mmCIF file of C-alpha atoms and ligand atoms in Angstrom:
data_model
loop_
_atom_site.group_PDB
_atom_site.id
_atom_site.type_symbol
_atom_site.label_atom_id
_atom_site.label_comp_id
_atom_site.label_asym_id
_atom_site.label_seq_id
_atom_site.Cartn_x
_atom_site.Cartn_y
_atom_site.Cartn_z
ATOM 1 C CA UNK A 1020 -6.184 10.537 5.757
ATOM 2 C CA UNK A 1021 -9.398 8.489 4.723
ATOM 3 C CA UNK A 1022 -10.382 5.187 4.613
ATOM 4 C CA UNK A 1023 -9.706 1.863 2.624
ATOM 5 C CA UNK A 1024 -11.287 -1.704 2.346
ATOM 6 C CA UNK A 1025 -9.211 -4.196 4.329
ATOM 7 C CA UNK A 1026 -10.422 -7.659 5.975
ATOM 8 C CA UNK A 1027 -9.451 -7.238 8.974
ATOM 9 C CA UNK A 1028 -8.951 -10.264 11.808
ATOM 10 C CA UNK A 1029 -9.622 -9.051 15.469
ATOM 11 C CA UNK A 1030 -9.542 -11.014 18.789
ATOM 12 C CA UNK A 1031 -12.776 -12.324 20.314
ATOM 13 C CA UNK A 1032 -13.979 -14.381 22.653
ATOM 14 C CA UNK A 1033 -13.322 -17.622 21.761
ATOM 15 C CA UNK A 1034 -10.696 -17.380 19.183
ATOM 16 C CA UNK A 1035 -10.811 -14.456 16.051
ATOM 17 C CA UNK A 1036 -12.925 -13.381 13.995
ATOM 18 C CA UNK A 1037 -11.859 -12.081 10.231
ATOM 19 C CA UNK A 1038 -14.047 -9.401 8.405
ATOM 20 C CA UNK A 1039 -13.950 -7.170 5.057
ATOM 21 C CA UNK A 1040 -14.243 -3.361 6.343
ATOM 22 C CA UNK A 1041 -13.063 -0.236 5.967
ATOM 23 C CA UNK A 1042 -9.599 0.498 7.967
ATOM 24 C CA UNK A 1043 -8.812 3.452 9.042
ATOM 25 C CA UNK A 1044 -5.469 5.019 7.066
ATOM 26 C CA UNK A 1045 -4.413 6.796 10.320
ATOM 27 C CA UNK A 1046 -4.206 3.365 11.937
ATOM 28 C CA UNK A 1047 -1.228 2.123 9.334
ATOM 29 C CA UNK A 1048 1.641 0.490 11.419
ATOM 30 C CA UNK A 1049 5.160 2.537 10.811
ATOM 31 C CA UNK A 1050 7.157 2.338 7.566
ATOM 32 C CA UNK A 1051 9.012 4.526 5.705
ATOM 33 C CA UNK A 1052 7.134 3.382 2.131
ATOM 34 C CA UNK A 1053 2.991 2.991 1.633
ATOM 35 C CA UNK A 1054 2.342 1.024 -1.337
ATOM 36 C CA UNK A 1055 -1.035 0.885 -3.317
ATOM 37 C CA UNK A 1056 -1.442 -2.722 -3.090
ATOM 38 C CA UNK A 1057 -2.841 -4.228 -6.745
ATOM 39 C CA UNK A 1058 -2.753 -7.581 -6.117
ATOM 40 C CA UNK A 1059 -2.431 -10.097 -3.872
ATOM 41 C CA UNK A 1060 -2.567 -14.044 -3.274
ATOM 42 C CA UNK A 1061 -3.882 -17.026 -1.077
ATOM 43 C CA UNK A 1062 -1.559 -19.279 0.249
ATOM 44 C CA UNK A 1063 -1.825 -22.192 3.176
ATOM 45 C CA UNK A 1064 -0.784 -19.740 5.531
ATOM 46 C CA UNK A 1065 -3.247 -17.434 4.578
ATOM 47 C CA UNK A 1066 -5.855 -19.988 5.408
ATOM 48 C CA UNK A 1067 -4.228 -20.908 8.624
ATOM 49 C CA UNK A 1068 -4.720 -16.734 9.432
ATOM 50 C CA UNK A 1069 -7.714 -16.346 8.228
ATOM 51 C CA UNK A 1070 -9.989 -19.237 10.407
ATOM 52 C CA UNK A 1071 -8.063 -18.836 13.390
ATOM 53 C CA UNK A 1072 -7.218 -22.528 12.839
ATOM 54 C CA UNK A 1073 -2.838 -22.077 14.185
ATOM 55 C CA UNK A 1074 -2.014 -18.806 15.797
ATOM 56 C CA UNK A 1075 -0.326 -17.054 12.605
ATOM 57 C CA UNK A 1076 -1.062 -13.519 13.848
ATOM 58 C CA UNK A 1077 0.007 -11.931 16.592
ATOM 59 C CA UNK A 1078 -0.837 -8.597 17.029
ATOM 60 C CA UNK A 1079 -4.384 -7.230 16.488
ATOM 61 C CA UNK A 1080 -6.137 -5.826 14.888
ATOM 62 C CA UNK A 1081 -4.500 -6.856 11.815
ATOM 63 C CA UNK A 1082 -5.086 -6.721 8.349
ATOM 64 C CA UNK A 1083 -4.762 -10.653 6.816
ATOM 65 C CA UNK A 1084 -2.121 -10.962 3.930
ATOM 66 C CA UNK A 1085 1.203 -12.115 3.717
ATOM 67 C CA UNK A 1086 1.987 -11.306 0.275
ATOM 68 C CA UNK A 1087 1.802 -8.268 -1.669
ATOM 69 C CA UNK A 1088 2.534 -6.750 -5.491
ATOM 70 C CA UNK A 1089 1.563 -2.998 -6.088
ATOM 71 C CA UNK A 1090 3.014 0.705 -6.715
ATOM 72 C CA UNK A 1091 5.169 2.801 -4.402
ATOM 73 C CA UNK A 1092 2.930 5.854 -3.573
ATOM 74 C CA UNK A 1093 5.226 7.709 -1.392
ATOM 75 C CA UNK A 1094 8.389 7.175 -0.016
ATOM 76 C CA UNK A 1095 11.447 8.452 2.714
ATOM 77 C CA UNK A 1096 13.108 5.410 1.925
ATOM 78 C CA UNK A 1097 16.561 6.276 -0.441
ATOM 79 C CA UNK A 1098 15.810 3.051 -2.630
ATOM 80 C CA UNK A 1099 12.638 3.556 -3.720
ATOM 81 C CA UNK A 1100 10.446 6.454 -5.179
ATOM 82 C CA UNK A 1101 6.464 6.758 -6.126
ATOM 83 C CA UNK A 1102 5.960 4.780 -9.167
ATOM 84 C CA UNK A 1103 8.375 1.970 -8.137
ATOM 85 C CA UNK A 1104 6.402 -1.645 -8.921
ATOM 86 C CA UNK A 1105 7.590 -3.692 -5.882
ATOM 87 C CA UNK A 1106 6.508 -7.253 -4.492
ATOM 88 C CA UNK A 1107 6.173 -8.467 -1.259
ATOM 89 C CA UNK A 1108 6.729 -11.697 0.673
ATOM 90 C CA UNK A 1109 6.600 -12.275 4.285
ATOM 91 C CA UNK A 1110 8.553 -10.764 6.738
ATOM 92 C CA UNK A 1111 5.356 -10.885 8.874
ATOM 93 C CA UNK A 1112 3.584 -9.324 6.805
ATOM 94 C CA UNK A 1113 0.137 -10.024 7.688
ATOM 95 C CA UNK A 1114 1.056 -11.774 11.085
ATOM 96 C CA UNK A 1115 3.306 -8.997 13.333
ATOM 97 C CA UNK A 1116 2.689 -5.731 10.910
ATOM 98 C CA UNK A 1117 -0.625 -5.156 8.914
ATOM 99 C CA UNK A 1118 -0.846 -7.065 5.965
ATOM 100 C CA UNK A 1119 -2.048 -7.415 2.238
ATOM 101 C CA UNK A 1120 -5.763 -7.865 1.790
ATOM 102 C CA UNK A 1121 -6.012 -4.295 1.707
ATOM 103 C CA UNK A 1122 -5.786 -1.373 -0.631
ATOM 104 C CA UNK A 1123 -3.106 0.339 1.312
ATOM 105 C CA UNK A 1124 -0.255 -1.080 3.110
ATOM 106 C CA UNK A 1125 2.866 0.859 4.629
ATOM 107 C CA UNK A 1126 6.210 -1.030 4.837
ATOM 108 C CA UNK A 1127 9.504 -0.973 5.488
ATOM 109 C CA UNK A 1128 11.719 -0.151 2.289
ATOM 110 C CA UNK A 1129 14.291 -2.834 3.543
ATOM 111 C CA UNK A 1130 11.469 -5.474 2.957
ATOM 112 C CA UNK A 1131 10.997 -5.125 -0.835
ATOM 113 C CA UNK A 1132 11.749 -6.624 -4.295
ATOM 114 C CA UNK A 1133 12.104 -4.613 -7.214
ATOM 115 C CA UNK A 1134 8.971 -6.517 -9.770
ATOM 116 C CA UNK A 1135 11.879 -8.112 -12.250
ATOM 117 C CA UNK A 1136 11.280 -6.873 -16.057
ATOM 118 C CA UNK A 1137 8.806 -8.392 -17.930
ATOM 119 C CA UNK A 1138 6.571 -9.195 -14.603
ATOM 120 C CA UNK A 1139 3.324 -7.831 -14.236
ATOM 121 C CA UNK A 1140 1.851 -7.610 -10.475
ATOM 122 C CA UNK A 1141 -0.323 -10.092 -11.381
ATOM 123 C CA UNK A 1142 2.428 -12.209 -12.322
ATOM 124 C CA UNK A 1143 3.963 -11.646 -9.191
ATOM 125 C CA UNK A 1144 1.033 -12.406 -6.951
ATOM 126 C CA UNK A 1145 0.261 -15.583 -9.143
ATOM 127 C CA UNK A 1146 3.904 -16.634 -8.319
ATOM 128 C CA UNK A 1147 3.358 -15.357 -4.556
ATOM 129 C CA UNK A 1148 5.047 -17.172 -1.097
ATOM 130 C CA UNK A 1149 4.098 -20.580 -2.632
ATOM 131 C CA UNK A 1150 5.811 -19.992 -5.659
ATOM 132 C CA UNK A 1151 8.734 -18.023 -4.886
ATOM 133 C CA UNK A 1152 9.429 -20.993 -1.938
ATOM 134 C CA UNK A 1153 9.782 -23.118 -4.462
ATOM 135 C CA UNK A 1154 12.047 -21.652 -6.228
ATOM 136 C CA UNK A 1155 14.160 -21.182 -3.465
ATOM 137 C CA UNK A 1156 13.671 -25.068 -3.081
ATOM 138 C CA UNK A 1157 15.079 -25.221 -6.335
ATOM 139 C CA UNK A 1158 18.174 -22.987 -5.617
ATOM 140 C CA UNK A 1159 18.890 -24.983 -2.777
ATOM 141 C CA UNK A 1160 18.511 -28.306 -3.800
ATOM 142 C CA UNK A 1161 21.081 -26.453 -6.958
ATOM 143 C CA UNK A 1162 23.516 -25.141 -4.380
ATOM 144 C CA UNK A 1163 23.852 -29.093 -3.294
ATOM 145 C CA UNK A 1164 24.737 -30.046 -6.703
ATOM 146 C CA UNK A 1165 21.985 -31.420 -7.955
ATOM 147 C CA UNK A 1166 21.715 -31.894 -11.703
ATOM 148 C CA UNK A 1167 19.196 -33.539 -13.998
ATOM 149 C CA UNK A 1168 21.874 -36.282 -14.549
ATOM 150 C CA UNK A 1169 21.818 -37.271 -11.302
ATOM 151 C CA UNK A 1170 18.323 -39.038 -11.555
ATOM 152 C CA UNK A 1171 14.711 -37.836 -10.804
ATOM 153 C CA UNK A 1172 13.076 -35.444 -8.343
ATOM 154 C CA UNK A 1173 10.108 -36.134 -6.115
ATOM 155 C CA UNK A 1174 7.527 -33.420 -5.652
ATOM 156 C CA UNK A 1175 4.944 -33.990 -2.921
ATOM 157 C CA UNK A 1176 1.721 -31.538 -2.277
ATOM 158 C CA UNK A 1177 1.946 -32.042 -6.025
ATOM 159 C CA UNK A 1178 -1.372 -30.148 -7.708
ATOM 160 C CA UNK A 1179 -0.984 -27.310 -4.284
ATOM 161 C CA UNK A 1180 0.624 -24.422 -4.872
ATOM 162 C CA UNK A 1181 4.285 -24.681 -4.104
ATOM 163 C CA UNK A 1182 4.049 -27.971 -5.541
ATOM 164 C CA UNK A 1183 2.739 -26.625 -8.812
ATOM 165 C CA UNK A 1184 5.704 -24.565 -9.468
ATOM 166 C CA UNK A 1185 8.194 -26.633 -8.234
ATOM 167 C CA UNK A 1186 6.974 -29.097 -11.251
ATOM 168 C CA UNK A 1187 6.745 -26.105 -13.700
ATOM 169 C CA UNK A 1188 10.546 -24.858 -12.556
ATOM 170 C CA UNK A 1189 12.017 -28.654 -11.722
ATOM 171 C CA UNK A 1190 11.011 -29.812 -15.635
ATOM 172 C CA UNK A 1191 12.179 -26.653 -17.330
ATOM 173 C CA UNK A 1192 15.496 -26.948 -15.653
ATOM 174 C CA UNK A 1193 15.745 -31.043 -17.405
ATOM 175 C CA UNK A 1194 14.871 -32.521 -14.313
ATOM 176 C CA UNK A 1195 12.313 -35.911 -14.303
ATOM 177 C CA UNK A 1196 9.656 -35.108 -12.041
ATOM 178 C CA UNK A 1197 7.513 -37.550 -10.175
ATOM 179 C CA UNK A 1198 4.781 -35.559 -8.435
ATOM 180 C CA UNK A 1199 3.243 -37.418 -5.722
ATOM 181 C CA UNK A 1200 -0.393 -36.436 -4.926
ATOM 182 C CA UNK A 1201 -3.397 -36.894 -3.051
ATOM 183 C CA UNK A 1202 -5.819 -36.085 -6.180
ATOM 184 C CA UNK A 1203 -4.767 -38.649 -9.214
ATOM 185 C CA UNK A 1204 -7.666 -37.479 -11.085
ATOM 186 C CA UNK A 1205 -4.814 -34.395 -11.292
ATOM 187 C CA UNK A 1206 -2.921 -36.512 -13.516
ATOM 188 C CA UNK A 1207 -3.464 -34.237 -17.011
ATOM 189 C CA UNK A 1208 -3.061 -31.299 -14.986
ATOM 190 C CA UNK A 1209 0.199 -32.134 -12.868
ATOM 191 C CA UNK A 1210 1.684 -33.564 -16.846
ATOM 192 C CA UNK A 1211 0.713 -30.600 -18.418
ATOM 193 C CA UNK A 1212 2.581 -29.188 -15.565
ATOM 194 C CA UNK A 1213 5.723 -30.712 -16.760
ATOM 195 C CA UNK A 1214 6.027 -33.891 -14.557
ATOM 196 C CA UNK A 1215 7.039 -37.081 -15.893
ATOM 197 C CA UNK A 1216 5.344 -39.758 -13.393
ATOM 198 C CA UNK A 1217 2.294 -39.134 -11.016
ATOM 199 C CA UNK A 1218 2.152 -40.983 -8.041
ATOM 200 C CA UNK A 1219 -0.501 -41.369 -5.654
ATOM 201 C CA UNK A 1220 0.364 -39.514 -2.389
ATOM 202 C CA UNK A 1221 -0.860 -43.145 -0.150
ATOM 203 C CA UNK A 1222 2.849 -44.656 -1.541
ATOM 204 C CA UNK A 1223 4.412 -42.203 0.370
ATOM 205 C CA UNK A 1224 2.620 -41.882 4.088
ATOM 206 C CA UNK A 1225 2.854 -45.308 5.289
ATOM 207 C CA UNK A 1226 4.846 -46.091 8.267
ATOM 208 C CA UNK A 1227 8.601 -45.565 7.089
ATOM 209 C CA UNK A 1228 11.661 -48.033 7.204
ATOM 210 C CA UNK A 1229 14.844 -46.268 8.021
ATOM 211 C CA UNK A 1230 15.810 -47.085 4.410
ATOM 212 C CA UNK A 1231 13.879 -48.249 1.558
ATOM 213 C CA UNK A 1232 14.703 -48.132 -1.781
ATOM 214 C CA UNK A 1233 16.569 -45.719 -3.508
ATOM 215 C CA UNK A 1234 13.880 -43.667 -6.019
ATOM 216 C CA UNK A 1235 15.421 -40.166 -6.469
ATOM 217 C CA UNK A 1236 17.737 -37.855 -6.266
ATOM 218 C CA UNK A 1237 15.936 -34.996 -4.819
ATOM 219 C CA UNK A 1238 13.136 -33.900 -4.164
ATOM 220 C CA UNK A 1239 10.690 -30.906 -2.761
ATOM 221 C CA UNK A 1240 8.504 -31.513 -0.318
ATOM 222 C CA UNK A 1241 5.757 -29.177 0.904
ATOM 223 C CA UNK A 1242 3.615 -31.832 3.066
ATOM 224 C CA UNK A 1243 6.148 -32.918 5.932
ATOM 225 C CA UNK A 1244 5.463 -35.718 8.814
ATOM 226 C CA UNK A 1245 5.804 -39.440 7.616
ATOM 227 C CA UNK A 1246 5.520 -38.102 3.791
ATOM 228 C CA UNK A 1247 9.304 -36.269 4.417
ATOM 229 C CA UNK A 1248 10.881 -39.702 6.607
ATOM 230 C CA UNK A 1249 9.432 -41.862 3.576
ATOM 231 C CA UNK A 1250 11.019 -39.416 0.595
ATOM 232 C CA UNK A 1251 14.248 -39.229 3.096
ATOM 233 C CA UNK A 1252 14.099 -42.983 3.173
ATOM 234 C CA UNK A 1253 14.128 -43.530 -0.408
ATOM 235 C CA UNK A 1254 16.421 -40.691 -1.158
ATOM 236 C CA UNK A 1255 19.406 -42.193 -3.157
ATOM 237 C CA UNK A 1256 23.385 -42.095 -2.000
ATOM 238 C CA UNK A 1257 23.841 -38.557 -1.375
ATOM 239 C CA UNK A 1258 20.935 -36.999 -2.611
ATOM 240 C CA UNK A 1259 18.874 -33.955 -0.848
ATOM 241 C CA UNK A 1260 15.380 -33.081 0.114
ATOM 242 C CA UNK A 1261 14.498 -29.090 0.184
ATOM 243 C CA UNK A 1262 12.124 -29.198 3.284
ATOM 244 C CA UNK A 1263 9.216 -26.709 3.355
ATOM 245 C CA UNK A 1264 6.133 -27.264 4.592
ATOM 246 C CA UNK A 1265 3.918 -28.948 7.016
ATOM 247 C CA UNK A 1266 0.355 -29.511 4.931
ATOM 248 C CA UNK A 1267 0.395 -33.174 6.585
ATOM 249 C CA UNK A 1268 1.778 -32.380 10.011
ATOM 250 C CA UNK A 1269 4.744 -30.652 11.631
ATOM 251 C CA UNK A 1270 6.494 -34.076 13.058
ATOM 252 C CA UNK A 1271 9.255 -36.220 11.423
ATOM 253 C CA UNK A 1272 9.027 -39.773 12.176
ATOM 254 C CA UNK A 1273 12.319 -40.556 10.633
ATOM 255 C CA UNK A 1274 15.836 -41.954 11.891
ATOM 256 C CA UNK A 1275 19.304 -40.777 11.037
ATOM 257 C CA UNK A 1276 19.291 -44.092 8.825
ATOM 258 C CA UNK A 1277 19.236 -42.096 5.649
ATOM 259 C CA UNK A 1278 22.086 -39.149 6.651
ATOM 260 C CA UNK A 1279 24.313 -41.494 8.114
ATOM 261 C CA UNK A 1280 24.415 -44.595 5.719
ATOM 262 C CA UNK A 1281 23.027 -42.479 2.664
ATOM 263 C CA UNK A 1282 24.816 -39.306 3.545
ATOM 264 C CA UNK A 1283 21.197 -37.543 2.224
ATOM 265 C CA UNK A 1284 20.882 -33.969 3.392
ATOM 266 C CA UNK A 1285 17.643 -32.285 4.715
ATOM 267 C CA UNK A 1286 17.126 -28.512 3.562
ATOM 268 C CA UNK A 1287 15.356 -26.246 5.382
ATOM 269 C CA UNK A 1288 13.335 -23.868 3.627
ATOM 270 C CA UNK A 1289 12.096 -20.548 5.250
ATOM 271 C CA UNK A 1290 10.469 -17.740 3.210
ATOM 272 C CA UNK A 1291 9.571 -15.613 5.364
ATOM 273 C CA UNK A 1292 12.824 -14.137 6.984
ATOM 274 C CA UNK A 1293 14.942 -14.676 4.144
ATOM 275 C CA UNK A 1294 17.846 -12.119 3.255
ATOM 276 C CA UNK A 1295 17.274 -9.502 0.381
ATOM 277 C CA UNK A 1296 20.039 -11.023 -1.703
ATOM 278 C CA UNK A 1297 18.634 -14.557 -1.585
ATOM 279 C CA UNK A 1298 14.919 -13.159 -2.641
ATOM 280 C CA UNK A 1299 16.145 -11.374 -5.306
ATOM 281 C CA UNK A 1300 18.127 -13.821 -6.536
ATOM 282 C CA UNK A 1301 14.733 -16.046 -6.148
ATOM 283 C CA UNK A 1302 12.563 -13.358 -8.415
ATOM 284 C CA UNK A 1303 15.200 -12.907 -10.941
ATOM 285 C CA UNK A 1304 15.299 -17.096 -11.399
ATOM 286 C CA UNK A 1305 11.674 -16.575 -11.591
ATOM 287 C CA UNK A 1306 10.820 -14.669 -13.974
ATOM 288 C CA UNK A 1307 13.634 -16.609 -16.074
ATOM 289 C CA UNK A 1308 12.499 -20.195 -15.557
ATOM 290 C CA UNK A 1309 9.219 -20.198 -14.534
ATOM 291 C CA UNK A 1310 6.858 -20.673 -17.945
ATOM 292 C CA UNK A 1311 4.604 -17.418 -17.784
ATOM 293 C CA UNK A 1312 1.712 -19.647 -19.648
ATOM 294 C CA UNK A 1313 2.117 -22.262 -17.211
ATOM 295 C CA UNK A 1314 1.629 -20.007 -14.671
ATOM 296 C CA UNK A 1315 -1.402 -18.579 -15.717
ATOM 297 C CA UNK A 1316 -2.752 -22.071 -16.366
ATOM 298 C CA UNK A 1317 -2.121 -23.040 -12.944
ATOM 299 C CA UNK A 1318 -3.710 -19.580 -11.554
ATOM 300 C CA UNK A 1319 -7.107 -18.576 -10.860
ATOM 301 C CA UNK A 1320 -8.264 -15.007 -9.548
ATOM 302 C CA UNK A 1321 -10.977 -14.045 -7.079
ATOM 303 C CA UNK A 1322 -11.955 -10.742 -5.508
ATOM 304 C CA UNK A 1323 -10.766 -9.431 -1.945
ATOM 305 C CA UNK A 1324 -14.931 -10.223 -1.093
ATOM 306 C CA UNK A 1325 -13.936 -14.128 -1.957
ATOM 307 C CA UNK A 1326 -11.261 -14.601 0.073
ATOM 308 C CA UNK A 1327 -13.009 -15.141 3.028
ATOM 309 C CA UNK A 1328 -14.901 -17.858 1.727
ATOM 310 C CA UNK A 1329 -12.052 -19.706 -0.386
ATOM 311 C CA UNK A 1330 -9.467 -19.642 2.963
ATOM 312 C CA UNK A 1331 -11.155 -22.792 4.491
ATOM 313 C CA UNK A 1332 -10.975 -24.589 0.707
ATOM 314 C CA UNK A 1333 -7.130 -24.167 1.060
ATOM 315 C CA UNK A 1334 -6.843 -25.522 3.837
ATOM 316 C CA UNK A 1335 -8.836 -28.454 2.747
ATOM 317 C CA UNK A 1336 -6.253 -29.223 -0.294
ATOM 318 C CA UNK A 1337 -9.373 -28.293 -2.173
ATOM 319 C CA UNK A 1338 -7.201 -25.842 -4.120
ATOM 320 C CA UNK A 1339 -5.526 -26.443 -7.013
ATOM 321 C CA UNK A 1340 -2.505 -24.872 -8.161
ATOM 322 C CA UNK A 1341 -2.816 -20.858 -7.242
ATOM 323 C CA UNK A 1342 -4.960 -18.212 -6.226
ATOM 324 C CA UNK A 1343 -4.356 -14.023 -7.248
ATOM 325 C CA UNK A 1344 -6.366 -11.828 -5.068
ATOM 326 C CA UNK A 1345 -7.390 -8.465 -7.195
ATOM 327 C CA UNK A 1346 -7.356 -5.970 -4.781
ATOM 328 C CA UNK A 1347 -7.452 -2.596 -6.627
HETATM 329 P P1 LIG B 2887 -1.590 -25.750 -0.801
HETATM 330 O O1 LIG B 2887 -2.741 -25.995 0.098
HETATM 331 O O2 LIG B 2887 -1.790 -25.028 -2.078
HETATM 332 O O3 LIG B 2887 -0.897 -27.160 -1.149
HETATM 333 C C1 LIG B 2887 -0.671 -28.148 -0.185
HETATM 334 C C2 LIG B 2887 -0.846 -29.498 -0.845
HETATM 335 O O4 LIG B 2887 -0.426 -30.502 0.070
HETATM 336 C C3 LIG B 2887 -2.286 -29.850 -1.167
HETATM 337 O O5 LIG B 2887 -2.720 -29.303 -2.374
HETATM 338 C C4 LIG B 2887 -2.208 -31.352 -1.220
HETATM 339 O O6 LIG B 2887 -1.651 -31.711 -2.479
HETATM 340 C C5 LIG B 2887 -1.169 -31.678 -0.155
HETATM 341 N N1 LIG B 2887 -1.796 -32.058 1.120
HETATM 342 C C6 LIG B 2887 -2.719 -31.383 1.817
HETATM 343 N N2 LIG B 2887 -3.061 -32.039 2.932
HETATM 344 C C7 LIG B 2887 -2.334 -33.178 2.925
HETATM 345 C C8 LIG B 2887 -2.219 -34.286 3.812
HETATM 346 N N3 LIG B 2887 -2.962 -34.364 4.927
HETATM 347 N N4 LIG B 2887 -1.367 -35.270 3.487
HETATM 348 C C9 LIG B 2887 -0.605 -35.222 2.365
HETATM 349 N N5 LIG B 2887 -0.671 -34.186 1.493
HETATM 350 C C10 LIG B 2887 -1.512 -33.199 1.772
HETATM 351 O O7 LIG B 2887 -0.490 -25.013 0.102
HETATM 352 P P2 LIG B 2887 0.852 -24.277 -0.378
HETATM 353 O O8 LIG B 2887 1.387 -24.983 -1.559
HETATM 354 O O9 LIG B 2887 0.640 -22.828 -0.393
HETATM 355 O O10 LIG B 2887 1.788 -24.598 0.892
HETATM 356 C C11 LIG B 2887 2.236 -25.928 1.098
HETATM 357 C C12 LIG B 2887 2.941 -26.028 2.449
HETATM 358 O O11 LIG B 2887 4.139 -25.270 2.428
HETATM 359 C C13 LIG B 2887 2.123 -25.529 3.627
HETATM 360 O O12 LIG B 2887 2.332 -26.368 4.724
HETATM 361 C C14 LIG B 2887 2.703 -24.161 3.887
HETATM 362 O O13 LIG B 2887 2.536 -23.755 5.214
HETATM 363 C C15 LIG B 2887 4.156 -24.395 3.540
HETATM 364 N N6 LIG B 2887 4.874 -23.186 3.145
HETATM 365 C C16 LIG B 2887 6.054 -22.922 3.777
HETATM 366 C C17 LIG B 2887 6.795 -21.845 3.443
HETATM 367 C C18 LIG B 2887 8.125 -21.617 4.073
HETATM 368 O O14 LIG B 2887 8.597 -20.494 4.151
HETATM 369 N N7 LIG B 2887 8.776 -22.675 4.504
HETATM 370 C C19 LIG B 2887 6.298 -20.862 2.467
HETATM 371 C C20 LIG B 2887 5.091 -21.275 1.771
HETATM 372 C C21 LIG B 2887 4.393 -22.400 2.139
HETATM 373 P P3 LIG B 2887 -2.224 -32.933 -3.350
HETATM 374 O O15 LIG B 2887 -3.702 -32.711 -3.430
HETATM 375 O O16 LIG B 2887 -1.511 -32.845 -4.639
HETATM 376 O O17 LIG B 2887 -1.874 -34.188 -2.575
#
């Protein structure tokens, strides 16, 4: 047993503090498989973790990280055996068991996805909880029957990181794609991306009517509070909304105007708890649809000693499309 680098979040007095130290191996939570971890990623949550700013963790100390991509080093678990590449994403990882900012994690088997062919790690991280949520946006705005011929999808959080490859996935599938965002100097960027129309994010977090008028069929939205009533209330006759984040505000100022008269549906999106069958069916889609040189185009690496720093930026929607952590 020796030692690895980690940052590490521990309780204080007022609040947490978060740290990059060395962690003790004989300290690892139980699993039955330790992974070498190669890579990992920032998201929102990350940055929520990281500065203490919403209670994400809950046991301490912990190691910060929700997401992971590396190599099976040893195993009891029947599945998988050293040398496996595996990803990753959630299951508290980094909040109730000790997470991926660290060169060492140990896991349950149960909890990972086999990296699809043709993935690096890299790949994998760059893709990360941001990216593989929107994908499973994407297969559940599908399973509602949503097609391209339906009319055009919304996209809000736009140039963020779920937002970026909902636009990358939503335009390779046919779909028109208005991204809505905060930062219309973004405009090249979010079109590169694959979106049709760029709107600015101010059209969307007025005070909403219970209906307005109809704009799309669908949409993904990553930013919540009046921005999710407004896209509900200009959802057309029964469209669908894929629900998934919160970057504006957890509330929803909206009425049951648009499910009622509209029959719109709301989706809820949750990563973290997700079955096995539904993630791999998420990470096979991925690594189909989702344009590897967009992806790197949208992605931009830092070191596990930068992490610290760049949390607060996320959280700022200073960050623009995705973040892979080399940890190894
Ligand atoms: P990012 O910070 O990368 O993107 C969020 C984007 O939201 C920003 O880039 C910005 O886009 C927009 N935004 C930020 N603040 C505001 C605001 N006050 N009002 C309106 N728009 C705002 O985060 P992620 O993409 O990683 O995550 C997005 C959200 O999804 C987060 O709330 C996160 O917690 C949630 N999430 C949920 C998951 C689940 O399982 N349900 C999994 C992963 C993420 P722009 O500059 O283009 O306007």
């Amino acid at each position: 047993m020796g030692t690895f680098r980690a940052i590490r979040i521990d309780k204080a007095d007022k609040g947490t503090t978060a740290s990059l130290s060395q962690f003790d191996e004989a300290e690892l939570m139980d699993g039955d498989v330790t992974v070498a971890v190669e890579w990992s990623t920032l998201n929102y949550k990350d940055g929520l973790a990281l500065t203490g700013k919403a209670p994400v963790v809950r046991r301490f100390p912990m190691i910060a990280g929700i997401d992971l991509a590396g190599h099976v080093i040893a195993s009891s678990h029947p599945k998988w055996h050293a040398g496996d590449k595996v990803v990753l994403n959630g299951w508290g990882l980094g909040e109730t068991h000790l997470g991926a900012y660290a060169e060492k994690a140990r896991v349950k088997g149960d909890w990972l996805v086999r990296l699809p062919d043709g993935m690096t790690t890299r790949d994998a991280m760059a893709v990360g909880t941001a990216g593989y949520t929107a994908m499973l946006s994407v297969l559940a705005l599908e399973q509602h029957g949503l097609k391209p011929a339906d009319g055009p999808v919304v996209v809000t959080g736009a140039a963020g990181g779920v937002g970026s490859v909902a636009i990358a996935l939503l335009s390779k599938l046919g779909f028109h794609v208005i991204a809505s965002t905060g930062r219309t100097s973004e405009e090249g960027y979010l079109k590169s991306l694959g979106a049709a129309e760029v709107v600015d994010r101010t059209e969307l977090s007025g005070t909403p009517k219970p209906l307005a008028k109809e704009r799309w069929a669908g949409g993904i939205d990553s930013v919540g509070s009046t921005t999710l009533a407004n896209l509900l209330s200009m959802t057309k006759y029964g469209g669908a909304i894929a629900a998934c984040g919160l970057a504006a505000g957890m509330d929803l100022p909206t009425s049951v105007a648009p499910f009622i008269l509209r029959g719109v549906c709301l989706l809820g999106i949750d990563s973290v708890m997700c079955p096995l069958a539904k993630r791999e069916l998420a990470w096979q889609r991925l690594a189909r649809d989702l344009d590897r040189t967009k992806l790197s185009e949208i992605t931009h690496e830092i070191g596990l000693e930068q992490v610290l720093e760049v949390a607060p930026q996320i959280l700022g929607g200073q960050v623009r499309g995705r973040i892979v952590v080399k940890i190894t």
